[in-house]
Coordinates of C-alpha atoms and ligand atoms in Angstrom, one line a residue:
X1 CA -33.9 43.3 168.6
X2 CA -36.6 41.0 167.4
X3 CA -38.9 41.3 170.5
X4 CA -39.3 43.8 173.2
X5 CA -41.6 44.1 176.2
X6 CA -41.8 47.5 177.9
X7 CA -43.2 48.0 181.4
X8 CA -45.9 45.4 181.1
X9 CA -48.7 45.4 183.7
X10 CA -51.4 42.7 183.8
X11 CA -53.7 41.4 186.5
X12 CA -56.1 38.5 186.6
X13 CA -58.9 40.0 188.7
X14 CA -57.2 41.2 191.9
X15 CA -54.1 39.1 191.2
X16 CA -51.2 41.0 189.7
X17 CA -49.3 38.8 187.3
X18 CA -47.0 41.4 185.6
X19 CA -45.9 44.5 187.4
X20 CA -43.6 46.5 185.1
X21 CA -42.1 43.5 183.3
X22 CA -39.6 44.5 180.6
X23 CA -37.4 42.3 178.3
X24 CA -35.3 42.7 175.1
X25 CA -34.6 39.7 172.9
X26 CA -32.2 39.5 170.0
X27 CA -32.9 37.7 166.8
X28 CA -31.5 34.1 166.9
X29 CA -31.1 34.2 170.6
X30 CA -32.2 31.2 172.8
X31 CA -33.5 32.8 176.0
X32 CA -34.6 31.0 179.1
X33 CA -37.2 32.7 181.4
X34 CA -36.8 31.3 184.9
X35 CA -38.4 32.0 188.2
X36 CA -40.6 30.6 190.9
X37 CA -44.1 29.2 190.3
X38 CA -46.7 32.0 190.0
X39 CA -44.0 34.7 189.3
X40 CA -45.5 35.6 185.9
X41 CA -43.4 33.6 183.5
X42 CA -46.2 32.2 181.4
X43 CA -48.1 35.5 181.4
X44 CA -45.0 37.2 180.1
X45 CA -44.5 34.6 177.4
X46 CA -48.2 34.9 176.4
X47 CA -47.9 38.7 176.1
X48 CA -44.7 38.4 174.0
X49 CA -46.5 35.9 171.8
X50 CA -49.6 38.1 171.3
X51 CA -51.8 35.6 173.0
X52 CA -52.6 37.9 175.9
X53 CA -52.7 41.7 175.8
X54 CA -51.2 43.6 178.8
X55 CA -53.3 46.3 180.5
X56 CA -50.5 48.7 180.0
X57 CA -47.0 48.7 178.5
X58 CA -45.9 47.8 175.0
X59 CA -44.9 44.7 173.1
X60 CA -42.9 45.1 169.9
X61 CA -42.1 42.4 167.4
X62 CA -39.8 43.2 164.5
X63 CA -41.0 46.8 164.3
X64 CA -44.7 46.1 164.8
X65 CA -46.5 47.0 168.0
X66 CA -48.3 43.8 169.0
X67 CA -50.5 44.9 171.9
X68 CA -52.4 47.4 169.9
X69 CA -53.1 45.2 166.9
X70 CA -56.6 43.8 166.5
X71 CA -57.2 40.2 167.7
X72 CA -57.5 39.2 164.0
X73 CA -54.1 40.6 163.1
X74 CA -52.4 39.2 166.2
X75 CA -53.8 35.8 165.4
X76 CA -52.6 36.0 161.8
X77 CA -49.2 37.1 163.0
X78 CA -49.0 34.2 165.4
X79 CA -50.0 31.8 162.7
X80 CA -47.5 33.1 160.1
X81 CA -44.5 34.0 162.2
X82 CA -44.5 32.2 165.5
X83 CA -44.4 28.6 166.6
X84 CA -45.6 27.1 170.0
X85 CA -44.7 24.1 172.1
X86 CA -46.4 23.7 175.5
X87 CA -45.9 21.4 178.5
X88 CA -48.4 18.8 177.6
X89 CA -48.0 18.7 173.8
X90 CA -51.7 19.5 173.4
X91 CA -51.9 17.2 170.3
X92 CA -55.3 16.3 169.0
X93 CA -55.6 12.7 170.1
X94 CA -57.9 11.5 167.3
X95 CA -55.6 12.8 164.6
X96 CA -52.6 10.9 163.4
X97 CA -49.1 12.3 164.3
X98 CA -48.6 13.6 160.8
X99 CA -52.0 15.3 160.7
X100 CA -51.1 17.0 164.0
X101 CA -47.8 18.3 162.6
X102 CA -49.6 19.4 159.4
X103 CA -52.3 21.3 161.3
X104 CA -50.6 24.8 161.5
X105 CA -50.0 24.5 157.7
X106 CA -53.6 23.7 157.1
X107 CA -54.6 26.7 159.2
X108 CA -52.3 28.8 157.1
X109 CA -54.2 27.7 154.0
X110 CA -51.8 25.1 152.7
X111 CA -53.6 22.3 150.9
X112 CA -53.8 19.0 152.6
X113 CA -51.5 17.0 150.3
X114 CA -48.8 19.7 150.4
X115 CA -49.1 20.1 154.1
X116 CA -48.6 16.4 154.8
X117 CA -45.7 16.4 152.4
X118 CA -44.1 19.3 154.3
X119 CA -44.8 17.6 157.6
X120 CA -43.2 14.2 156.7
X121 CA -39.5 15.1 156.8
X122 CA -39.9 16.2 160.4
X123 CA -40.4 12.6 161.5
X124 CA -37.0 11.6 160.4
X125 CA -35.4 14.8 161.7
X126 CA -36.9 14.3 165.2
X127 CA -36.3 10.5 165.4
X128 CA -39.9 9.6 164.9
X129 CA -39.5 7.4 161.8
X130 CA -42.6 5.2 161.2
X131 CA -44.8 7.0 163.7
X132 CA -46.6 9.4 161.3
X133 CA -49.7 7.3 160.9
X134 CA -50.0 6.5 164.6
X135 CA -52.9 8.3 166.4
X136 CA -51.3 10.8 168.7
X137 CA -53.2 9.5 171.7
X138 CA -51.2 6.3 171.3
X139 CA -47.8 7.8 171.4
X140 CA -45.5 7.8 174.5
X141 CA -44.9 11.1 176.3
X142 CA -41.5 11.7 174.7
X143 CA -42.8 10.8 171.2
X144 CA -45.8 13.1 171.7
X145 CA -43.6 16.0 172.8
X146 CA -41.4 15.5 169.7
X147 CA -44.5 15.6 167.5
X148 CA -45.5 18.8 169.3
X149 CA -42.0 20.2 168.6
X150 CA -42.4 19.3 164.9
X151 CA -45.8 21.0 164.9
X152 CA -44.1 24.1 166.5
X153 CA -41.4 24.2 163.8
X154 CA -43.1 23.0 160.7
X155 CA -44.1 26.5 159.5
X156 CA -40.5 27.8 159.8
X157 CA -41.4 30.3 162.6
X158 CA -39.2 33.3 163.3
X159 CA -39.8 32.8 167.0
X160 CA -40.5 29.5 168.9
X161 CA -42.3 30.0 172.2
X162 CA -41.8 27.0 174.5
X163 CA -43.6 26.9 177.9
X164 CA -42.1 24.1 180.1
X165 CA -41.6 22.0 177.0
X166 CA -40.0 19.2 179.0
X167 CA -42.1 19.6 182.2
X168 CA -44.1 16.4 181.7
X169 CA -41.1 14.2 180.7
X170 CA -38.5 12.3 182.7
X171 CA -35.0 13.9 182.6
X172 CA -33.4 11.7 179.8
X173 CA -36.4 12.2 177.5
X174 CA -36.5 15.8 178.4
X175 CA -32.8 16.2 177.4
X176 CA -33.5 14.5 174.0
X177 CA -36.4 16.9 173.4
X178 CA -34.2 19.9 174.3
X179 CA -31.3 18.7 172.1
X180 CA -33.7 18.5 169.2
X181 CA -35.4 21.8 170.0
X182 CA -32.2 23.8 170.2
X183 CA -30.4 22.0 167.3
X184 CA -33.3 22.7 165.0
X185 CA -33.7 26.2 166.1
X186 CA -30.0 27.0 165.7
X187 CA -29.9 25.4 162.3
X188 CA -32.7 27.8 161.1
X189 CA -31.7 30.9 163.1
X190 CA -35.0 30.6 165.0
X191 CA -35.3 32.8 168.1
X192 CA -36.4 30.6 171.1
X193 CA -38.1 31.8 174.2
X194 CA -38.2 29.1 176.8
X195 CA -40.1 29.2 180.1
X196 CA -38.7 26.7 182.6
X197 CA -38.1 26.3 186.3
X198 CA -35.4 23.6 185.6
X199 CA -31.8 24.8 185.6
X200 CA -30.9 21.8 183.5
X201 CA -33.2 23.0 180.7
X202 CA -32.1 26.7 181.1
X203 CA -28.5 25.5 180.5
X204 CA -29.4 25.1 176.8
X205 CA -30.0 28.9 176.5
X206 CA -27.6 31.6 175.5
X207 CA -29.0 33.8 178.3
X208 CA -31.2 33.4 181.4
X209 CA -33.5 36.0 182.9
X210 CA -35.4 35.5 186.2
X211 CA -39.0 36.7 186.8
X212 CA -40.0 37.6 190.3
X213 CA -43.3 39.1 191.4
X214 CA -44.1 40.1 187.8
X215 CA -40.7 41.8 187.0
X216 CA -37.7 40.7 185.1
X217 CA -34.3 40.9 186.8
X218 CA -32.0 42.0 183.9
X219 CA -34.2 42.9 181.0
X220 CA -31.9 45.1 178.9
X221 CA -29.3 43.7 176.5
X222 CA -25.8 44.9 176.7
X223 CA -25.0 47.1 173.7
Ligands
ADP301 P1 -45.7 31.2 186.2 O1 -45.7 30.9 184.8 O2 -44.4 31.9 186.7 O3 -46.0 30.0 187.1 P2 -48.1 32.7 185.7 O4 -47.8 33.7 184.7 O5 -48.8 31.4 185.2 O6 -46.8 32.3 186.5 O7 -49.1 33.3 186.8 C1 -48.8 34.6 187.4 C2 -49.9 34.9 188.4 O8 -51.1 35.1 187.7 C3 -50.2 33.8 189.4 O9 -50.6 34.4 190.6 C4 -51.3 33.0 188.8 O10 -52.1 32.4 189.7 C5 -52.1 34.1 188.1 N1 -52.8 33.7 186.9 C6 -52.2 33.2 185.8 N2 -53.2 32.9 184.8 C7 -54.4 33.2 185.4 C8 -55.7 33.1 185.0 N3 -56.0 32.7 183.7 N4 -56.7 33.4 185.8 C9 -56.4 33.9 187.1 N5 -55.1 34.0 187.5 C10 -54.1 33.7 186.7
ADP302 P1 -49.6 27.1 181.2 O1 -48.6 28.1 180.9 O2 -50.5 27.6 182.4 O3 -49.0 25.8 181.5 P2 -50.2 26.5 178.5 O4 -48.9 27.2 178.2 O5 -50.2 25.1 178.4 O6 -50.6 27.0 180.0 O7 -51.3 27.2 177.6 C1 -51.3 28.5 177.4 C2 -52.6 29.0 176.7 O8 -52.3 29.5 175.4 C3 -53.6 27.9 176.5 O9 -54.9 28.5 176.9 C4 -53.7 27.6 175.0 O10 -54.9 27.3 174.6 C5 -53.2 28.9 174.4 N1 -52.5 28.7 173.1 C6 -51.7 27.7 172.8 N2 -51.2 27.9 171.5 C7 -51.8 29.0 171.1 C8 -51.8 29.7 169.8 N3 -51.0 29.3 168.8 N4 -52.5 30.8 169.7 C9 -53.3 31.2 170.7 N5 -53.4 30.6 171.8 C10 -52.6 29.5 172.1

């Protein structure tokens, strides 16, 4: 088990988002979290990733309890061991594509030249040849999302968290992004936690769970 959520509760003001959510995730697994809008999928993902802290319950990652770590330690752990891809790439538009991909490496203290060198192979790997020096604000939606995927994978994360990674794309472009995401994750044994409301996207996963009213339908792994 690489990640586990136990009985998570979290409310935003008077709005409950998680109400006893539990989930176990095996190393190397590609897991899809499905469920209706507003059911708590993103909140669960953010708790598993150490972005949000539940008001009660526990989150465990590889033997470390995440929810009781200081913000500083959670932030370092996210930076060193997790990768992120969100719905709207969230690239820095003024930076070039290669600078965007290199960003997590720079934040981890890698020097600029080395970071750019490490970012470059991702352009060929993800079918983005020749686009490294393009400002990311000038990329198409599909190109931008592949750059965001490269940025999520460039540090070699143990877990890739993807929140509606194809939500802003047409279905063909979305499939291309999902093919690349899953192929690259499997090649490196990366665990993938994918939030989606699209069955077509969830079909890429080894396992699907459904979140409803802040709870997960079948949280426990078979032995
Ligand atoms: P999903 O990802 O399944 O659409 P979310 O986890 O985003 O669901 O949201 C769960 C519930 O928490 C919803 O009722 C949503 O409106 C609420 N919520 C989520 N984030 C916030 C926030 N930052 N402030 C207030 N309410 C929020
Ligand atoms: P939603 O799930 O509502 O669509 P997003 O998934 O796009 O929202 O964004 C989730 C939140 O997590 C954003 O506020 C974003 O700033 C934050 N976030 C994204 N990446 C990281 C990270 N590596 N560390 C901490 N917070 C992050």
